Amino acid sequence: MSQEEDRDDRDLAAAFSALRREEQKEIPPFAEVVRRGRARFPQRESSRRFHLRWAVAAGLILAVLAAWLGLRTSGPNVPAAPAPSLAEWRSPTDFLLETSGREILADPARLDRSLLDFSSTLPSPERRSPS
Amino acid sequence: MTGEPVERRLEELHPASAGWALSCCRWDREEAEEVLQMTYLKILDGRARFDDRSSFKTWLFGVIRRTAAERRRSRWLRSAASLRWRDARPSPAPVPTPESLLGASETSRSLRAALQALPARQREVLHLVFYQDLTIEEASRVLGISLGSARTHYHRGKAGLQTRLAREVKP
């Protein structure tokens, strides 16, 4: 701390000390403050009783809330439809897995057979024009 | 800690508490006395208990500060409610009593004016350190802030106060 700062602090301390001396002259005695306080604020209920009141109020609010929630959730009991068995169940998006050309890969390839089956695309022998 | 020892300790600290209450209420004597009454009754009736976590003085000053803040809030709420529902007049600003003005020296008056112009935190830290002779660490405990923050408020407040006081001396 510099000397100047030290002097400033001392000046401030002296000013505050003068203020304190002046203020202390005017304060009423402790007993008088308590007496006036008792007259102004009559004895408040004890903190225990005060807390008990709050606990009872909170309990009542919770009970009302629980009753309301209970009424809300317990509607008329409609029997739920039986759940389908797992073996029968099919996903609604199952068709997306059926890609074209899937039958080609259904069985292993054979050397004497082409993978491409043109029989379905060729015209049938009856409909062929007579040559 | 109940009964006579608390009352005795409150009485011992009464002058310091009164000074702190005045500062918390921006030197409104009536309000400061009401805050002191409420604080003492809170403690004597067992609604505020000292738990030995700090010094009694630090704790007591914390209770006074909180009580002053509660009182300010309730006053504000009351005035807001009356403004809404009734044709209420705004509460008059605290006016220093003639006897306090006569008793106050020029230095004290200018110090009070300069303190009132400071932000609340800075004013509180300076009051606790210079008027109540607390350390900055104790002041931080009264205000419920960190030591670093209290130090910042202390240095800024001191600079602000010196500037204002110098301005008053040399207009």
mmCIF file of N, CA and C in Angstrom, chain B residues 5-135:
data_model
loop_
_atom_site.group_PDB
_atom_site.id
_atom_site.type_symbol
_atom_site.label_atom_id
_atom_site.label_comp_id
_atom_site.label_asym_id
_atom_site.label_seq_id
_atom_site.Cartn_x
_atom_site.Cartn_y
_atom_site.Cartn_z
ATOM 1 N N PRO B 5 -28.332 -14.659 27.804
ATOM 2 C CA PRO B 5 -27.079 -14.386 27.074
ATOM 3 C C PRO B 5 -27.297 -13.698 25.727
ATOM 4 N N VAL B 6 -28.299 -14.107 25.002
ATOM 5 C CA VAL B 6 -28.568 -13.484 23.694
ATOM 6 C C VAL B 6 -28.929 -12.027 23.893
ATOM 7 N N GLU B 7 -29.791 -11.794 24.887
ATOM 8 C CA GLU B 7 -30.237 -10.426 25.133
ATOM 9 C C GLU B 7 -29.050 -9.541 25.524
ATOM 10 N N ARG B 8 -28.164 -10.110 26.337
ATOM 11 C CA ARG B 8 -27.000 -9.345 26.764
ATOM 12 C C ARG B 8 -26.082 -9.031 25.570
ATOM 13 N N ARG B 9 -25.915 -10.009 24.731
ATOM 14 C CA ARG B 9 -25.036 -9.796 23.557
ATOM 15 C C ARG B 9 -25.650 -8.791 22.593
ATOM 16 N N LEU B 10 -26.979 -8.849 22.473
ATOM 17 C CA LEU B 10 -27.655 -7.876 21.598
ATOM 18 C C LEU B 10 -27.467 -6.473 22.155
ATOM 19 N N GLU B 11 -27.565 -6.372 23.467
ATOM 20 C CA GLU B 11 -27.426 -5.061 24.108
ATOM 21 C C GLU B 11 -26.006 -4.526 23.938
ATOM 22 N N GLU B 12 -25.034 -5.402 24.065
ATOM 23 C CA GLU B 12 -23.631 -4.989 23.891
ATOM 24 C C GLU B 12 -23.392 -4.450 22.473
ATOM 25 N N LEU B 13 -24.020 -5.129 21.518
ATOM 26 C CA LEU B 13 -23.793 -4.748 20.114
ATOM 27 C C LEU B 13 -24.795 -3.702 19.623
ATOM 28 N N HIS B 14 -25.674 -3.250 20.514
ATOM 29 C CA HIS B 14 -26.752 -2.349 20.090
ATOM 30 C C HIS B 14 -26.254 -1.090 19.360
ATOM 31 N N PRO B 15 -25.230 -0.378 19.883
ATOM 32 C CA PRO B 15 -24.774 0.824 19.143
ATOM 33 C C PRO B 15 -24.300 0.494 17.729
ATOM 34 N N ALA B 16 -23.533 -0.586 17.602
ATOM 35 C CA ALA B 16 -23.032 -0.974 16.272
ATOM 36 C C ALA B 16 -24.203 -1.385 15.371
ATOM 37 N N SER B 17 -25.157 -2.140 15.950
ATOM 38 C CA SER B 17 -26.316 -2.593 15.171
ATOM 39 C C SER B 17 -27.132 -1.403 14.680
ATOM 40 N N ALA B 18 -27.273 -0.397 15.553
ATOM 41 C CA ALA B 18 -28.058 0.780 15.171
ATOM 42 C C ALA B 18 -27.387 1.504 13.998
ATOM 43 N N GLY B 19 -26.066 1.607 14.045
ATOM 44 C CA GLY B 19 -25.334 2.255 12.956
ATOM 45 C C GLY B 19 -25.493 1.497 11.653
ATOM 46 N N TRP B 20 -25.435 0.169 11.729
ATOM 47 C CA TRP B 20 -25.582 -0.679 10.540
ATOM 48 C C TRP B 20 -27.006 -0.593 9.996
ATOM 49 N N ALA B 21 -28.000 -0.571 10.909
ATOM 50 C CA ALA B 21 -29.405 -0.472 10.472
ATOM 51 C C ALA B 21 -29.632 0.857 9.757
ATOM 52 N N LEU B 22 -29.015 1.917 10.284
ATOM 53 C CA LEU B 22 -29.154 3.232 9.637
ATOM 54 C C LEU B 22 -28.596 3.189 8.213
ATOM 55 N N SER B 23 -27.438 2.547 8.084
ATOM 56 C CA SER B 23 -26.822 2.461 6.756
ATOM 57 C C SER B 23 -27.680 1.625 5.806
ATOM 58 N N CYS B 24 -28.229 0.502 6.338
ATOM 59 C CA CYS B 24 -29.075 -0.368 5.490
ATOM 60 C C CYS B 24 -30.345 0.362 5.051
ATOM 61 N N CYS B 25 -30.809 1.305 5.872
ATOM 62 C CA CYS B 25 -32.047 2.030 5.549
ATOM 63 C C CYS B 25 -31.754 3.415 4.988
ATOM 64 N N ARG B 26 -30.559 3.622 4.496
ATOM 65 C CA ARG B 26 -30.134 4.890 3.896
ATOM 66 C C ARG B 26 -30.439 6.074 4.812
ATOM 67 N N TRP B 27 -30.127 5.911 6.067
ATOM 68 C CA TRP B 27 -30.231 6.942 7.108
ATOM 69 C C TRP B 27 -31.667 7.440 7.320
ATOM 70 N N ASP B 28 -32.630 6.601 7.053
ATOM 71 C CA ASP B 28 -34.007 6.916 7.420
ATOM 72 C C ASP B 28 -34.176 6.403 8.855
ATOM 73 N N ARG B 29 -34.199 7.310 9.827
ATOM 74 C CA ARG B 29 -34.176 6.916 11.246
ATOM 75 C C ARG B 29 -35.367 6.051 11.639
ATOM 76 N N GLU B 30 -36.548 6.464 11.181
ATOM 77 C CA GLU B 30 -37.764 5.742 11.547
ATOM 78 C C GLU B 30 -37.703 4.291 11.052
ATOM 79 N N GLU B 31 -37.314 4.177 9.802
ATOM 80 C CA GLU B 31 -37.230 2.840 9.192
ATOM 81 C C GLU B 31 -36.152 2.006 9.867
ATOM 82 N N ALA B 32 -35.027 2.653 10.183
ATOM 83 C CA ALA B 32 -33.928 1.922 10.826
ATOM 84 C C ALA B 32 -34.361 1.401 12.189
ATOM 85 N N GLU B 33 -35.120 2.213 12.926
ATOM 86 C CA GLU B 33 -35.551 1.738 14.250
ATOM 87 C C GLU B 33 -36.535 0.569 14.110
ATOM 88 N N GLU B 34 -37.402 0.681 13.121
ATOM 89 C CA GLU B 34 -38.363 -0.409 12.901
ATOM 90 C C GLU B 34 -37.628 -1.711 12.546
ATOM 91 N N VAL B 35 -36.606 -1.577 11.705
ATOM 92 C CA VAL B 35 -35.809 -2.757 11.313
ATOM 93 C C VAL B 35 -35.118 -3.354 12.535
ATOM 94 N N LEU B 36 -34.588 -2.490 13.396
ATOM 95 C CA LEU B 36 -33.928 -2.983 14.616
ATOM 96 C C LEU B 36 -34.928 -3.694 15.519
ATOM 97 N N GLN B 37 -36.111 -3.111 15.660
ATOM 98 C CA GLN B 37 -37.152 -3.732 16.500
ATOM 99 C C GLN B 37 -37.496 -5.123 15.976
ATOM 100 N N MET B 38 -37.718 -5.186 14.655
ATOM 101 C CA MET B 38 -38.087 -6.472 14.046
ATOM 102 C C MET B 38 -36.969 -7.496 14.234
ATOM 103 N N THR B 39 -35.725 -7.049 14.050
ATOM 104 C CA THR B 39 -34.581 -7.963 14.184
ATOM 105 C C THR B 39 -34.484 -8.483 15.615
ATOM 106 N N TYR B 40 -34.559 -7.587 16.587
ATOM 107 C CA TYR B 40 -34.433 -8.009 17.988
ATOM 108 C C TYR B 40 -35.553 -8.984 18.367
ATOM 109 N N LEU B 41 -36.766 -8.685 17.914
ATOM 110 C CA LEU B 41 -37.889 -9.567 18.261
ATOM 111 C C LEU B 41 -37.733 -10.935 17.599
ATOM 112 N N LYS B 42 -37.256 -10.921 16.356
ATOM 113 C CA LYS B 42 -37.018 -12.186 15.645
ATOM 114 C C LYS B 42 -36.075 -13.066 16.462
ATOM 115 N N ILE B 43 -35.014 -12.444 16.968
ATOM 116 C CA ILE B 43 -33.991 -13.210 17.696
ATOM 117 C C ILE B 43 -34.503 -13.595 19.084
ATOM 118 N N LEU B 44 -35.105 -12.644 19.791
ATOM 119 C CA LEU B 44 -35.564 -12.931 21.157
ATOM 120 C C LEU B 44 -36.707 -13.947 21.172
ATOM 121 N N ASP B 45 -37.537 -13.953 20.126
ATOM 122 C CA ASP B 45 -38.648 -14.913 20.062
ATOM 123 C C ASP B 45 -38.240 -16.246 19.433
ATOM 124 N N GLY B 46 -36.987 -16.361 19.054
ATOM 125 C CA GLY B 46 -36.476 -17.636 18.519
ATOM 126 C C GLY B 46 -36.802 -17.882 17.060
ATOM 127 N N ARG B 47 -37.216 -16.825 16.344
ATOM 128 C CA ARG B 47 -37.497 -17.015 14.912
ATOM 129 C C ARG B 47 -36.223 -16.935 14.082
ATOM 130 N N ALA B 48 -35.196 -16.386 14.632
ATOM 131 C CA ALA B 48 -33.860 -16.394 13.994
ATOM 132 C C ALA B 48 -32.895 -16.931 15.043
ATOM 133 N N ARG B 49 -32.182 -17.979 14.682
ATOM 134 C CA ARG B 49 -31.271 -18.626 15.660
ATOM 135 C C ARG B 49 -29.825 -18.567 15.203
ATOM 136 N N PHE B 50 -28.959 -18.267 16.152
ATOM 137 C CA PHE B 50 -27.526 -18.225 15.881
ATOM 138 C C PHE B 50 -26.990 -19.654 15.918
ATOM 139 N N ASP B 51 -26.292 -20.065 14.827
ATOM 140 C CA ASP B 51 -25.863 -21.462 14.765
ATOM 141 C C ASP B 51 -24.338 -21.627 14.864
ATOM 142 N N ASP B 52 -23.674 -20.627 15.392
ATOM 143 C CA ASP B 52 -22.220 -20.705 15.638
ATOM 144 C C ASP B 52 -21.375 -20.911 14.376
ATOM 145 N N ARG B 53 -21.929 -20.659 13.220
ATOM 146 C CA ARG B 53 -21.133 -20.851 11.998
ATOM 147 C C ARG B 53 -20.245 -19.641 11.716
ATOM 148 N N SER B 54 -20.568 -18.515 12.347
ATOM 149 C CA SER B 54 -19.742 -17.309 12.197
ATOM 150 C C SER B 54 -19.751 -16.600 13.551
ATOM 151 N N SER B 55 -19.174 -15.402 13.593
ATOM 152 C CA SER B 55 -19.216 -14.677 14.871
ATOM 153 C C SER B 55 -20.639 -14.138 15.063
ATOM 154 N N PHE B 56 -20.987 -13.875 16.325
ATOM 155 C CA PHE B 56 -22.355 -13.407 16.617
ATOM 156 C C PHE B 56 -22.622 -12.082 15.907
ATOM 157 N N LYS B 57 -21.590 -11.218 15.891
ATOM 158 C CA LYS B 57 -21.749 -9.894 15.273
ATOM 159 C C LYS B 57 -22.033 -10.029 13.765
ATOM 160 N N THR B 58 -21.251 -10.889 13.107
ATOM 161 C CA THR B 58 -21.430 -11.097 11.666
ATOM 162 C C THR B 58 -22.845 -11.608 11.380
ATOM 163 N N TRP B 59 -23.271 -12.580 12.196
ATOM 164 C CA TRP B 59 -24.604 -13.164 12.006
ATOM 165 C C TRP B 59 -25.691 -12.108 12.221
ATOM 166 N N LEU B 60 -25.525 -11.340 13.329
ATOM 167 C CA LEU B 60 -26.525 -10.318 13.663
ATOM 168 C C LEU B 60 -26.637 -9.282 12.536
ATOM 169 N N PHE B 61 -25.506 -8.869 12.006
ATOM 170 C CA PHE B 61 -25.527 -7.891 10.917
ATOM 171 C C PHE B 61 -26.218 -8.471 9.676
ATOM 172 N N GLY B 62 -26.015 -9.760 9.455
ATOM 173 C CA GLY B 62 -26.691 -10.420 8.331
ATOM 174 C C GLY B 62 -28.201 -10.404 8.528
ATOM 175 N N VAL B 63 -28.647 -10.652 9.765
ATOM 176 C CA VAL B 63 -30.096 -10.654 10.044
ATOM 177 C C VAL B 63 -30.657 -9.240 9.851
ATOM 178 N N ILE B 64 -29.911 -8.244 10.317
ATOM 179 C CA ILE B 64 -30.384 -6.847 10.170
ATOM 180 C C ILE B 64 -30.521 -6.508 8.687
ATOM 181 N N ARG B 65 -29.529 -6.913 7.912
ATOM 182 C CA ARG B 65 -29.529 -6.603 6.477
ATOM 183 C C ARG B 65 -30.716 -7.273 5.779
ATOM 184 N N ARG B 66 -30.951 -8.536 6.114
ATOM 185 C CA ARG B 66 -32.078 -9.255 5.486
ATOM 186 C C ARG B 66 -33.415 -8.650 5.910
ATOM 187 N N THR B 67 -33.514 -8.279 7.189
ATOM 188 C CA THR B 67 -34.767 -7.688 7.681
ATOM 189 C C THR B 67 -35.039 -6.366 6.965
ATOM 190 N N ALA B 68 -33.986 -5.580 6.771
ATOM 191 C CA ALA B 68 -34.152 -4.295 6.061
ATOM 192 C C ALA B 68 -34.622 -4.550 4.630
ATOM 193 N N ALA B 69 -34.055 -5.592 3.995
ATOM 194 C CA ALA B 69 -34.447 -5.910 2.617
ATOM 195 C C ALA B 69 -35.898 -6.391 2.571
ATOM 196 N N GLU B 70 -36.286 -7.235 3.548
ATOM 197 C CA GLU B 70 -37.680 -7.720 3.601
ATOM 198 C C GLU B 70 -38.640 -6.547 3.776
ATOM 199 N N ARG B 71 -38.250 -5.625 4.659
ATOM 200 C CA ARG B 71 -39.114 -4.487 4.947
ATOM 201 C C ARG B 71 -39.275 -3.599 3.706
ATOM 202 N N ARG B 72 -38.155 -3.424 3.003
ATOM 203 C CA ARG B 72 -38.192 -2.623 1.771
ATOM 204 C C ARG B 72 -39.112 -3.264 0.741
ATOM 205 N N ARG B 73 -38.996 -4.602 0.636
ATOM 206 C CA ARG B 73 -39.831 -5.342 -0.326
ATOM 207 C C ARG B 73 -41.300 -5.216 0.017
ATOM 208 N N SER B 74 -41.635 -5.411 1.309
ATOM 209 C CA SER B 74 -43.044 -5.380 1.694
ATOM 210 C C SER B 74 -43.594 -3.960 1.518
ATOM 211 N N ARG B 75 -42.741 -2.976 1.774
ATOM 212 C CA ARG B 75 -43.158 -1.588 1.587
ATOM 213 C C ARG B 75 -43.453 -1.325 0.113
ATOM 214 N N TRP B 76 -42.569 -1.858 -0.734
ATOM 215 C CA TRP B 76 -42.731 -1.671 -2.181
ATOM 216 C C TRP B 76 -44.007 -2.365 -2.668
ATOM 217 N N LEU B 77 -44.243 -3.586 -2.149
ATOM 218 C CA LEU B 77 -45.432 -4.334 -2.558
ATOM 219 C C LEU B 77 -46.701 -3.608 -2.118
ATOM 220 N N ARG B 78 -46.640 -3.091 -0.875
ATOM 221 C CA ARG B 78 -47.804 -2.361 -0.362
ATOM 222 C C ARG B 78 -48.084 -1.142 -1.219
ATOM 223 N N SER B 79 -47.021 -0.406 -1.563
ATOM 224 C CA SER B 79 -47.236 0.809 -2.355
ATOM 225 C C SER B 79 -47.708 0.444 -3.755
ATOM 226 N N ALA B 80 -47.188 -0.675 -4.316
ATOM 227 C CA ALA B 80 -47.621 -1.108 -5.654
ATOM 228 C C ALA B 80 -49.095 -1.489 -5.624
ATOM 229 N N ALA B 81 -49.495 -2.208 -4.555
ATOM 230 C CA ALA B 81 -50.897 -2.643 -4.427
ATOM 231 C C ALA B 81 -51.804 -1.435 -4.246
ATOM 232 N N SER B 82 -51.367 -0.493 -3.441
ATOM 233 C CA SER B 82 -52.232 0.664 -3.202
ATOM 234 C C SER B 82 -52.313 1.538 -4.448
ATOM 235 N N LEU B 83 -51.263 1.536 -5.237
ATOM 236 C CA LEU B 83 -51.315 2.313 -6.483
ATOM 237 C C LEU B 83 -52.311 1.693 -7.446
ATOM 238 N N ARG B 84 -52.391 0.360 -7.387
ATOM 239 C CA ARG B 84 -53.271 -0.328 -8.319
ATOM 240 C C ARG B 84 -54.738 -0.204 -7.899
ATOM 241 N N TRP B 85 -54.994 -0.396 -6.625
ATOM 242 C CA TRP B 85 -56.381 -0.475 -6.173
ATOM 243 C C TRP B 85 -56.945 0.841 -5.636
ATOM 244 N N ARG B 86 -56.073 1.685 -5.171
ATOM 245 C CA ARG B 86 -56.580 2.917 -4.581
ATOM 246 C C ARG B 86 -55.878 4.109 -5.205
ATOM 247 N N ASP B 87 -56.413 5.234 -4.899
ATOM 248 C CA ASP B 87 -55.766 6.451 -5.382
ATOM 249 C C ASP B 87 -54.721 6.853 -4.341
ATOM 250 N N ALA B 88 -53.659 6.063 -4.323
ATOM 251 C CA ALA B 88 -52.676 6.257 -3.254
ATOM 252 C C ALA B 88 -51.658 7.313 -3.622
ATOM 253 N N ARG B 89 -51.174 7.967 -2.590
ATOM 254 C CA ARG B 89 -50.108 8.932 -2.803
ATOM 255 C C ARG B 89 -48.779 8.230 -2.622
ATOM 256 N N PRO B 90 -47.767 8.588 -3.395
ATOM 257 C CA PRO B 90 -46.469 7.940 -3.190
ATOM 258 C C PRO B 90 -45.911 8.297 -1.815
ATOM 259 N N SER B 91 -45.214 7.293 -1.197
ATOM 260 C CA SER B 91 -44.696 7.553 0.149
ATOM 261 C C SER B 91 -43.577 8.595 0.067
ATOM 262 N N PRO B 92 -43.584 9.533 1.010
ATOM 263 C CA PRO B 92 -42.579 10.591 0.918
ATOM 264 C C PRO B 92 -41.173 10.059 1.140
ATOM 265 N N ALA B 93 -40.234 10.708 0.507
ATOM 266 C CA ALA B 93 -38.831 10.294 0.653
ATOM 267 C C ALA B 93 -38.367 10.595 2.074
ATOM 268 N N PRO B 94 -37.456 9.771 2.605
ATOM 269 C CA PRO B 94 -37.009 10.019 3.968
ATOM 270 C C PRO B 94 -36.350 11.387 4.112
ATOM 271 N N VAL B 95 -36.844 12.095 5.102
ATOM 272 C CA VAL B 95 -36.305 13.432 5.334
ATOM 273 C C VAL B 95 -35.560 13.409 6.665
ATOM 274 N N PRO B 96 -34.328 13.912 6.695
ATOM 275 C CA PRO B 96 -33.619 13.901 7.969
ATOM 276 C C PRO B 96 -34.293 14.833 8.967
ATOM 277 N N THR B 97 -34.337 14.410 10.222
ATOM 278 C CA THR B 97 -34.996 15.220 11.243
ATOM 279 C C THR B 97 -34.151 16.462 11.524
ATOM 280 N N PRO B 98 -34.821 17.570 11.981
ATOM 281 C CA PRO B 98 -34.054 18.804 12.234
ATOM 282 C C PRO B 98 -32.951 18.598 13.261
ATOM 283 N N GLU B 99 -33.256 17.765 14.288
ATOM 284 C CA GLU B 99 -32.234 17.573 15.320
ATOM 285 C C GLU B 99 -31.010 16.838 14.773
ATOM 286 N N SER B 100 -31.294 15.892 13.828
ATOM 287 C CA SER B 100 -30.145 15.183 13.251
ATOM 288 C C SER B 100 -29.331 16.111 12.351
ATOM 289 N N LEU B 101 -30.048 17.040 11.675
ATOM 290 C CA LEU B 101 -29.334 17.990 10.815
ATOM 291 C C LEU B 101 -28.508 18.963 11.644
ATOM 292 N N LEU B 102 -29.096 19.387 12.793
ATOM 293 C CA LEU B 102 -28.371 20.320 13.645
ATOM 294 C C LEU B 102 -27.134 19.658 14.239
ATOM 295 N N GLY B 103 -27.310 18.366 14.566
ATOM 296 C CA GLY B 103 -26.214 17.664 15.219
ATOM 297 C C GLY B 103 -25.111 17.260 14.254
ATOM 298 N N ALA B 104 -25.478 17.100 13.014
ATOM 299 C CA ALA B 104 -24.490 16.568 12.066
ATOM 300 C C ALA B 104 -23.496 17.636 11.639
ATOM 301 N N SER B 105 -22.241 17.276 11.634
ATOM 302 C CA SER B 105 -21.215 18.214 11.198
ATOM 303 C C SER B 105 -21.170 18.213 9.674
ATOM 304 N N GLU B 106 -20.466 19.182 9.148
ATOM 305 C CA GLU B 106 -20.369 19.298 7.688
ATOM 306 C C GLU B 106 -19.717 18.045 7.086
ATOM 307 N N THR B 107 -18.677 17.540 7.773
ATOM 308 C CA THR B 107 -17.954 16.352 7.279
ATOM 309 C C THR B 107 -18.902 15.163 7.216
ATOM 310 N N SER B 108 -19.679 14.971 8.291
ATOM 311 C CA SER B 108 -20.583 13.818 8.329
ATOM 312 C C SER B 108 -21.657 13.932 7.260
ATOM 313 N N ARG B 109 -22.127 15.151 7.101
ATOM 314 C CA ARG B 109 -23.181 15.341 6.093
ATOM 315 C C ARG B 109 -22.659 15.006 4.698
ATOM 316 N N SER B 110 -21.462 15.501 4.381
ATOM 317 C CA SER B 110 -20.940 15.235 3.034
ATOM 318 C C SER B 110 -20.566 13.762 2.877
ATOM 319 N N LEU B 111 -20.092 13.137 3.973
ATOM 320 C CA LEU B 111 -19.770 11.707 3.893
ATOM 321 C C LEU B 111 -21.040 10.895 3.639
ATOM 322 N N ARG B 112 -22.111 11.247 4.368
ATOM 323 C CA ARG B 112 -23.384 10.551 4.188
ATOM 324 C C ARG B 112 -23.904 10.721 2.747
ATOM 325 N N ALA B 113 -23.810 11.950 2.241
ATOM 326 C CA ALA B 113 -24.285 12.226 0.875
ATOM 327 C C ALA B 113 -23.472 11.430 -0.140
ATOM 328 N N ALA B 114 -22.157 11.407 0.082
ATOM 329 C CA ALA B 114 -21.294 10.666 -0.853
ATOM 330 C C ALA B 114 -21.575 9.172 -0.778
ATOM 331 N N LEU B 115 -21.827 8.668 0.422
ATOM 332 C CA LEU B 115 -22.130 7.236 0.589
ATOM 333 C C LEU B 115 -23.451 6.881 -0.086
ATOM 334 N N GLN B 116 -24.419 7.776 0.053
ATOM 335 C CA GLN B 116 -25.739 7.496 -0.542
ATOM 336 C C GLN B 116 -25.685 7.445 -2.056
ATOM 337 N N ALA B 117 -24.701 8.138 -2.627
ATOM 338 C CA ALA B 117 -24.584 8.149 -4.095
ATOM 339 C C ALA B 117 -23.905 6.886 -4.620
ATOM 340 N N LEU B 118 -23.313 6.111 -3.719
ATOM 341 C CA LEU B 118 -22.611 4.888 -4.155
ATOM 342 C C LEU B 118 -23.594 3.745 -4.358
ATOM 343 N N PRO B 119 -23.240 2.752 -5.185
ATOM 344 C CA PRO B 119 -24.076 1.551 -5.286
ATOM 345 C C PRO B 119 -24.142 0.849 -3.917
ATOM 346 N N ALA B 120 -25.255 0.166 -3.663
ATOM 347 C CA ALA B 120 -25.528 -0.407 -2.330
ATOM 348 C C ALA B 120 -24.387 -1.283 -1.813
ATOM 349 N N ARG B 121 -23.895 -2.192 -2.662
ATOM 350 C CA ARG B 121 -22.851 -3.125 -2.215
ATOM 351 C C ARG B 121 -21.585 -2.394 -1.765
ATOM 352 N N GLN B 122 -21.190 -1.388 -2.570
ATOM 353 C CA GLN B 122 -19.976 -0.630 -2.245
ATOM 354 C C GLN B 122 -20.170 0.120 -0.925
ATOM 355 N N ARG B 123 -21.348 0.713 -0.778
ATOM 356 C CA ARG B 123 -21.644 1.456 0.454
ATOM 357 C C ARG B 123 -21.593 0.524 1.663
ATOM 358 N N GLU B 124 -22.184 -0.661 1.487
ATOM 359 C CA GLU B 124 -22.243 -1.612 2.602
ATOM 360 C C GLU B 124 -20.838 -2.079 3.012
ATOM 361 N N VAL B 125 -20.019 -2.416 2.012
ATOM 362 C CA VAL B 125 -18.655 -2.890 2.333
ATOM 363 C C VAL B 125 -17.872 -1.791 3.044
ATOM 364 N N LEU B 126 -17.960 -0.559 2.532
ATOM 365 C CA LEU B 126 -17.206 0.538 3.156
ATOM 366 C C LEU B 126 -17.689 0.788 4.577
ATOM 367 N N HIS B 127 -18.997 0.723 4.785
ATOM 368 C CA HIS B 127 -19.532 0.940 6.130
ATOM 369 C C HIS B 127 -19.008 -0.135 7.086
ATOM 370 N N LEU B 128 -19.065 -1.379 6.630
ATOM 371 C CA LEU B 128 -18.638 -2.482 7.505
ATOM 372 C C LEU B 128 -17.147 -2.388 7.834
ATOM 373 N N VAL B 129 -16.355 -1.950 6.870
ATOM 374 C CA VAL B 129 -14.904 -1.907 7.099
ATOM 375 C C VAL B 129 -14.503 -0.663 7.909
ATOM 376 N N PHE B 130 -14.979 0.504 7.486
ATOM 377 C CA PHE B 130 -14.510 1.733 8.145
ATOM 378 C C PHE B 130 -15.320 2.107 9.389
ATOM 379 N N TYR B 131 -16.611 1.855 9.380
ATOM 380 C CA TYR B 131 -17.467 2.272 10.503
ATOM 381 C C TYR B 131 -17.490 1.185 11.568
ATOM 382 N N GLN B 132 -17.598 -0.070 11.100
ATOM 383 C CA GLN B 132 -17.748 -1.171 12.065
ATOM 384 C C GLN B 132 -16.423 -1.875 12.350
ATOM 385 N N ASP B 133 -15.371 -1.449 11.708
ATOM 386 C CA ASP B 133 -14.031 -2.037 11.907
ATOM 387 C C ASP B 133 -13.995 -3.551 11.646
ATOM 388 N N LEU B 134 -14.740 -4.002 10.685
ATOM 389 C CA LEU B 134 -14.681 -5.420 10.304
ATOM 390 C C LEU B 134 -13.608 -5.574 9.227
ATOM 391 N N THR B 135 -13.124 -6.785 9.071
ATOM 392 C CA THR B 135 -12.193 -7.036 7.969
ATOM 393 C C THR B 135 -13.030 -7.213 6.692
#
